[in-house]
Coordinates of C-alpha atoms and ligand atoms in Angstrom, one line a residue:
M1 CA 86.8 179.9 321.7
S2 CA 90.3 178.6 322.2
L3 CA 91.7 175.8 320.0
N4 CA 91.9 172.4 321.6
L5 CA 95.2 170.9 320.8
D6 CA 94.8 167.8 323.0
P7 CA 93.9 165.3 320.3
L8 CA 96.9 166.5 318.3
I9 CA 99.5 166.1 321.1
R10 CA 97.9 163.0 322.8
P11 CA 100.1 160.4 321.0
I12 CA 103.3 162.4 321.9
A13 CA 102.0 163.0 325.5
K14 CA 101.5 159.3 326.0
R15 CA 105.0 158.5 324.9
L16 CA 106.5 161.2 327.1
H17 CA 104.5 160.0 330.1
A18 CA 105.2 156.3 329.7
N19 CA 107.3 154.6 332.3
H20 CA 107.2 157.6 334.6
M21 CA 108.5 160.1 332.1
S22 CA 111.6 158.0 331.3
R23 CA 112.0 159.1 327.6
L24 CA 113.2 162.7 328.3
G25 CA 113.6 162.4 332.1
I26 CA 111.2 163.7 334.7
S27 CA 112.4 167.3 335.0
N28 CA 112.4 167.9 331.2
T29 CA 109.0 166.3 330.8
M30 CA 107.5 168.3 333.7
R31 CA 108.8 171.6 332.1
L32 CA 107.2 170.7 328.8
A33 CA 103.9 169.7 330.4
H34 CA 103.8 172.8 332.5
A35 CA 104.4 175.1 329.4
Y36 CA 101.5 173.3 327.6
N37 CA 99.2 173.5 330.6
R38 CA 100.1 177.1 331.1
L39 CA 98.9 177.8 327.6
K40 CA 95.6 176.1 328.4
F41 CA 95.0 177.1 332.0
G42 CA 97.2 180.2 332.5
R43 CA 94.3 182.6 332.9
Q44 CA 92.5 180.3 335.3
D45 CA 95.7 179.9 337.3
D46 CA 96.2 183.7 337.5
W47 CA 92.5 184.1 338.5
R48 CA 92.8 181.5 341.3
R49 CA 96.0 183.1 342.6
N50 CA 94.5 186.6 342.6
L51 CA 91.4 185.3 344.4
Y52 CA 93.6 183.7 347.0
R53 CA 95.6 186.9 347.6
A54 CA 92.7 189.3 347.7
H55 CA 89.6 187.3 348.7
M56 CA 90.5 184.2 350.7
T57 CA 89.0 185.4 354.0
P58 CA 85.5 186.1 352.7
L59 CA 85.6 182.9 350.6
L60 CA 86.4 180.9 353.7
E61 CA 83.7 182.7 355.7
E62 CA 81.1 182.1 353.0
N63 CA 82.1 178.4 353.1
G64 CA 81.4 178.1 356.8
G65 CA 84.5 179.8 358.2
L66 CA 87.3 178.3 360.4
T67 CA 86.2 176.4 363.4
R68 CA 89.7 176.1 365.1
P69 CA 93.1 177.7 365.0
R70 CA 94.7 177.5 361.5
L71 CA 97.3 174.8 360.9
E72 CA 100.4 175.6 359.0
M73 CA 102.5 173.3 356.9
K74 CA 106.2 173.8 357.7
D75 CA 109.0 172.2 355.7
G76 CA 106.4 170.5 353.5
W77 CA 104.1 169.0 356.1
A78 CA 101.8 169.4 359.1
L79 CA 100.4 166.8 361.4
D80 CA 97.1 167.1 363.3
R81 CA 96.4 164.6 366.1
S82 CA 93.6 166.7 367.6
K83 CA 90.7 164.9 365.7
S84 CA 88.9 168.2 365.8
L85 CA 88.7 168.9 362.0
P86 CA 85.1 169.4 360.9
H87 CA 83.3 166.3 359.5
L88 CA 86.1 164.0 360.6
D89 CA 83.9 162.1 363.1
R90 CA 81.4 161.4 360.4
V91 CA 84.2 160.4 357.9
L92 CA 85.5 157.9 360.4
G93 CA 82.1 156.5 361.1
D94 CA 81.3 156.1 357.4
S95 CA 84.8 154.6 356.9
E96 CA 84.0 151.8 359.3
R97 CA 81.0 150.9 357.2
I98 CA 83.1 150.8 354.0
I99 CA 85.8 148.8 355.6
A100 CA 83.3 146.2 357.0
E101 CA 81.7 145.9 353.6
R102 CA 84.8 145.8 351.3
A103 CA 88.1 145.1 353.2
G104 CA 90.1 141.9 352.9
V105 CA 89.0 140.9 349.5
R106 CA 91.5 141.4 346.7
R107 CA 89.8 143.2 343.9
S108 CA 92.6 143.3 341.3
S109 CA 94.1 140.2 339.7
H110 CA 97.6 139.0 340.5
G111 CA 100.4 140.6 338.6
T112 CA 98.8 144.0 338.5
Y113 CA 100.6 147.2 339.3
R114 CA 100.8 147.8 343.0
S115 CA 99.2 144.5 344.1
Y116 CA 99.8 145.4 347.7
F117 CA 97.6 148.5 347.5
Q118 CA 93.9 148.8 346.4
D119 CA 91.6 151.7 346.3
V120 CA 88.1 150.5 347.4
W121 CA 86.5 153.9 346.8
T122 CA 83.7 154.1 344.2
P123 CA 82.3 157.2 342.5
A124 CA 78.9 156.4 344.0
D125 CA 80.4 156.9 347.5
L126 CA 80.5 160.7 346.8
E127 CA 76.7 160.7 347.1
T128 CA 76.2 157.9 349.5
Y129 CA 78.7 159.3 352.0
P130 CA 78.6 163.2 351.8
S131 CA 80.8 163.4 354.8
F132 CA 83.9 162.9 352.6
L133 CA 83.3 165.8 350.3
N134 CA 82.3 167.9 353.3
F135 CA 85.6 167.2 354.9
V136 CA 87.5 167.7 351.6
T137 CA 85.9 171.1 351.1
S138 CA 85.8 172.3 354.7
S139 CA 87.3 175.7 355.3
D140 CA 89.7 174.4 358.0
V141 CA 91.2 171.9 355.6
L142 CA 91.2 174.2 352.5
S143 CA 92.9 177.1 354.4
V144 CA 95.9 174.9 355.1
V145 CA 96.2 173.7 351.5
A146 CA 95.5 177.1 350.0
D147 CA 98.1 178.8 352.2
Y148 CA 100.7 176.3 350.9
L149 CA 99.7 176.4 347.2
K150 CA 99.2 180.2 347.3
C151 CA 96.1 179.7 345.2
I152 CA 92.5 178.3 345.4
P153 CA 93.2 174.5 345.3
A154 CA 91.4 172.1 343.0
L155 CA 90.7 168.5 344.0
T156 CA 92.7 166.5 341.5
T157 CA 90.7 164.9 338.7
T158 CA 93.4 162.6 337.2
L159 CA 96.7 161.9 339.1
P160 CA 96.5 161.3 341.9
S161 CA 92.9 160.3 342.0
G162 CA 91.1 163.1 344.0
I163 CA 89.8 160.8 346.7
R164 CA 91.2 157.3 347.4
F165 CA 90.1 155.0 350.2
V166 CA 93.1 152.7 350.3
E167 CA 93.7 149.3 351.8
S168 CA 97.3 148.3 351.9
N169 CA 97.8 144.6 352.7
A170 CA 100.9 142.4 352.5
A171 CA 98.7 139.4 351.9
F172 CA 97.9 140.8 348.4
D173 CA 101.5 141.5 347.6
D174 CA 102.9 139.7 344.5
Q175 CA 106.5 140.3 345.7
P176 CA 106.4 140.3 349.5
N177 CA 109.7 141.2 351.3
H178 CA 110.9 142.9 348.1
P179 CA 110.0 146.7 348.1
H180 CA 108.8 147.8 344.6
D181 CA 106.8 150.5 342.9
S182 CA 105.5 153.0 345.5
Q183 CA 107.1 151.0 348.3
L184 CA 110.3 152.7 347.1
Y185 CA 111.3 156.3 347.7
H186 CA 110.1 158.8 345.1
I187 CA 108.8 162.4 344.7
D188 CA 105.5 162.9 342.9
Y189 CA 105.7 164.7 339.6
Y190 CA 102.1 165.5 338.9
S191 CA 102.0 169.1 339.9
L192 CA 104.1 171.7 341.7
P193 CA 103.1 171.7 344.4
N194 CA 100.9 168.7 345.0
V195 CA 99.4 168.4 348.5
Y196 CA 97.9 165.3 350.0
V197 CA 95.7 165.3 353.0
L198 CA 96.1 161.8 354.5
V199 CA 93.7 160.5 357.2
L200 CA 94.4 157.3 359.2
L201 CA 91.1 155.4 359.2
Q202 CA 92.2 152.9 361.8
D203 CA 95.0 153.0 364.4
T204 CA 98.3 152.7 362.5
T205 CA 101.7 151.3 363.7
P206 CA 104.9 150.4 361.9
E207 CA 103.4 146.9 361.2
H208 CA 100.7 148.5 359.0
G209 CA 103.3 149.8 356.5
P210 CA 102.8 153.5 357.2
W211 CA 103.3 156.3 354.7
T212 CA 106.9 157.3 355.3
F213 CA 108.6 160.5 354.4
L214 CA 111.5 163.0 354.7
P215 CA 110.9 166.7 355.3
R216 CA 111.1 168.9 352.3
S217 CA 114.4 170.6 353.0
I218 CA 116.2 167.2 353.5
S219 CA 114.4 165.8 350.4
M220 CA 115.5 168.7 348.2
E221 CA 119.1 168.3 349.3
A222 CA 119.0 164.6 348.6
K223 CA 117.3 165.2 345.2
A224 CA 120.1 167.5 344.2
K225 CA 122.9 165.2 345.4
L226 CA 121.3 162.2 343.7
H227 CA 120.5 164.1 340.5
Y228 CA 117.0 162.7 341.0
W229 CA 114.4 163.7 338.3
G230 CA 117.4 163.9 335.9
S231 CA 117.3 162.0 332.6
Q232 CA 119.7 159.4 333.9
R233 CA 117.6 158.5 336.9
G234 CA 114.5 156.3 337.3
Y235 CA 111.5 157.4 339.2
R236 CA 112.0 155.0 342.2
I237 CA 115.1 155.2 344.3
S238 CA 116.6 152.5 346.5
D239 CA 117.0 152.9 350.3
E240 CA 120.7 152.5 349.8
D241 CA 120.9 155.5 347.5
V242 CA 118.7 157.7 349.8
Y243 CA 120.5 156.7 353.0
S244 CA 123.8 157.4 351.3
V245 CA 122.9 161.1 351.5
V246 CA 120.3 161.2 354.2
D247 CA 120.4 160.3 357.9
R248 CA 117.9 157.6 358.8
K249 CA 117.0 159.5 362.0
D250 CA 115.2 162.1 359.8
V251 CA 112.7 159.6 358.5
I252 CA 109.1 160.2 359.7
E253 CA 106.5 157.5 359.7
F254 CA 102.9 158.5 359.6
T255 CA 101.5 156.4 362.5
G256 CA 99.0 157.2 365.2
E257 CA 95.5 156.8 366.2
R258 CA 92.5 156.6 363.9
G259 CA 91.6 160.2 362.9
T260 CA 95.2 161.5 362.7
V261 CA 95.6 163.8 359.7
L262 CA 98.8 164.5 357.7
F263 CA 99.1 167.5 355.3
I264 CA 102.0 166.9 353.0
E265 CA 103.6 168.1 349.8
S266 CA 104.2 164.9 348.0
S267 CA 105.9 166.8 345.2
G268 CA 108.5 168.1 347.6
C269 CA 109.0 165.3 350.2
L270 CA 110.7 162.0 349.4
H271 CA 108.2 159.3 350.4
Y272 CA 107.1 155.7 350.2
G273 CA 104.3 153.6 351.7
S274 CA 102.5 150.3 352.1
R275 CA 105.8 148.5 352.7
N276 CA 105.1 145.1 354.2
S277 CA 101.7 145.9 355.7
V278 CA 101.5 142.7 357.7
K279 CA 98.4 144.3 359.4
P280 CA 96.1 145.9 356.8
R281 CA 96.4 149.7 356.6
F282 CA 93.3 151.8 355.8
Q283 CA 94.0 155.4 354.8
L284 CA 92.1 158.2 353.1
M285 CA 94.2 160.0 350.5
I286 CA 93.0 163.3 349.2
G287 CA 94.9 165.1 346.4
Y288 CA 94.9 168.9 345.8
S289 CA 96.8 170.9 343.2
G290 CA 96.7 174.2 341.4
V291 CA 95.4 174.2 337.8
C292 CA 98.6 174.3 335.8
R293 CA 99.9 170.8 336.3
T294 CA 103.4 169.5 335.5
D295 CA 102.2 166.3 333.7
F296 CA 100.1 165.4 330.7
S297 CA 97.6 163.4 332.6
E298 CA 94.7 165.6 331.6
V299 CA 95.6 165.1 327.9
I300 CA 95.7 161.3 328.2
M301 CA 93.1 160.5 330.9
T302 CA 89.4 161.3 331.3
P303 CA 89.2 163.7 334.2
K304 CA 86.9 162.8 337.1
V305 CA 83.8 164.9 337.6
Y306 CA 82.6 165.7 341.2
P307 CA 79.0 166.6 342.1
V308 CA 78.2 170.2 342.6
R309 CA 75.0 171.7 344.0
E310 CA 73.6 175.2 343.3
T311 CA 73.7 175.9 347.1
D312 CA 77.5 175.2 347.3
S313 CA 79.7 178.1 348.2
R314 CA 81.9 179.7 345.6
L315 CA 85.0 178.2 347.3
R316 CA 83.6 174.7 347.3
R317 CA 82.6 174.9 343.6
M318 CA 86.1 176.1 342.7
V319 CA 87.6 173.1 344.5
L320 CA 85.3 170.6 342.9
Q321 CA 85.3 172.1 339.4
K322 CA 88.9 172.6 338.4
N323 CA 88.2 174.4 335.1
V324 CA 85.6 177.0 336.2
G325 CA 86.7 180.5 335.9
P326 CA 87.5 183.1 333.2
C327 CA 87.9 181.7 329.8
Ligands
FE2_401 FE1 103.8 159.1 345.7

């Protein structure tokens, strides 16, 4: 049995994590966190990578197989407007019920972090609405994410929250007309890479404050020029700074019809969202990563647990149970 060092390092990890890793800078903290997580989860990481390389095809088959041509993320992203991904229809139908039941009511109190953005998902929804986990674990979705991660993905259990059902609403914003927090450009530091699958739950236009990003190659160039993630830089970057090194014409807004899906590496693409959502935006946000993260969130947070059944495929169980595997 391996020694659990988490209680010992928790106080240090909390300090290093505070204020978006400002104490040592994001890059330095990520390196430290990755080294620690490699000690804890290195064998599981190797196991998932080997399974991806040698057995992905039978794992996908056993999980229901692919139902359509495989999508591929290029330059950090892929967009699917076909509305043909499995279980998507059911997800959209169930989402209408959730929106009708919970939208438009501000759940958090004023002055809280990200007042303009609220997650209305509850853990009970996993059982009440099985369509979401069926979509999250479908072979068509997982093949895209796994090809990008080069390993069997895990649904994130800490940061970002694995499944979020998000309402963005300018009416809730404590500081309207003044972009702040995740309304400003940043690159996520949780894991390298971290992939989001984002689903528009209602038709979305620029008035809804869409998720907005720059392709990976452009983002990486800007990151280097701005010394972003360095110890002298904060986590959020102003538009002025970004557009001093990036052409505005390269910006992509995730807009479109209900059911449009974006696969994106949020750890590689500069992005922001929920900026001035004068019309409420409803979006599903699903987070996937490998098992060796680049943050200390698993040391300082209680990881989420997802329901698993005996009849679930091996692939589905690996996605929903991050820490299964050789130990
Ligand atoms: Fe982000």
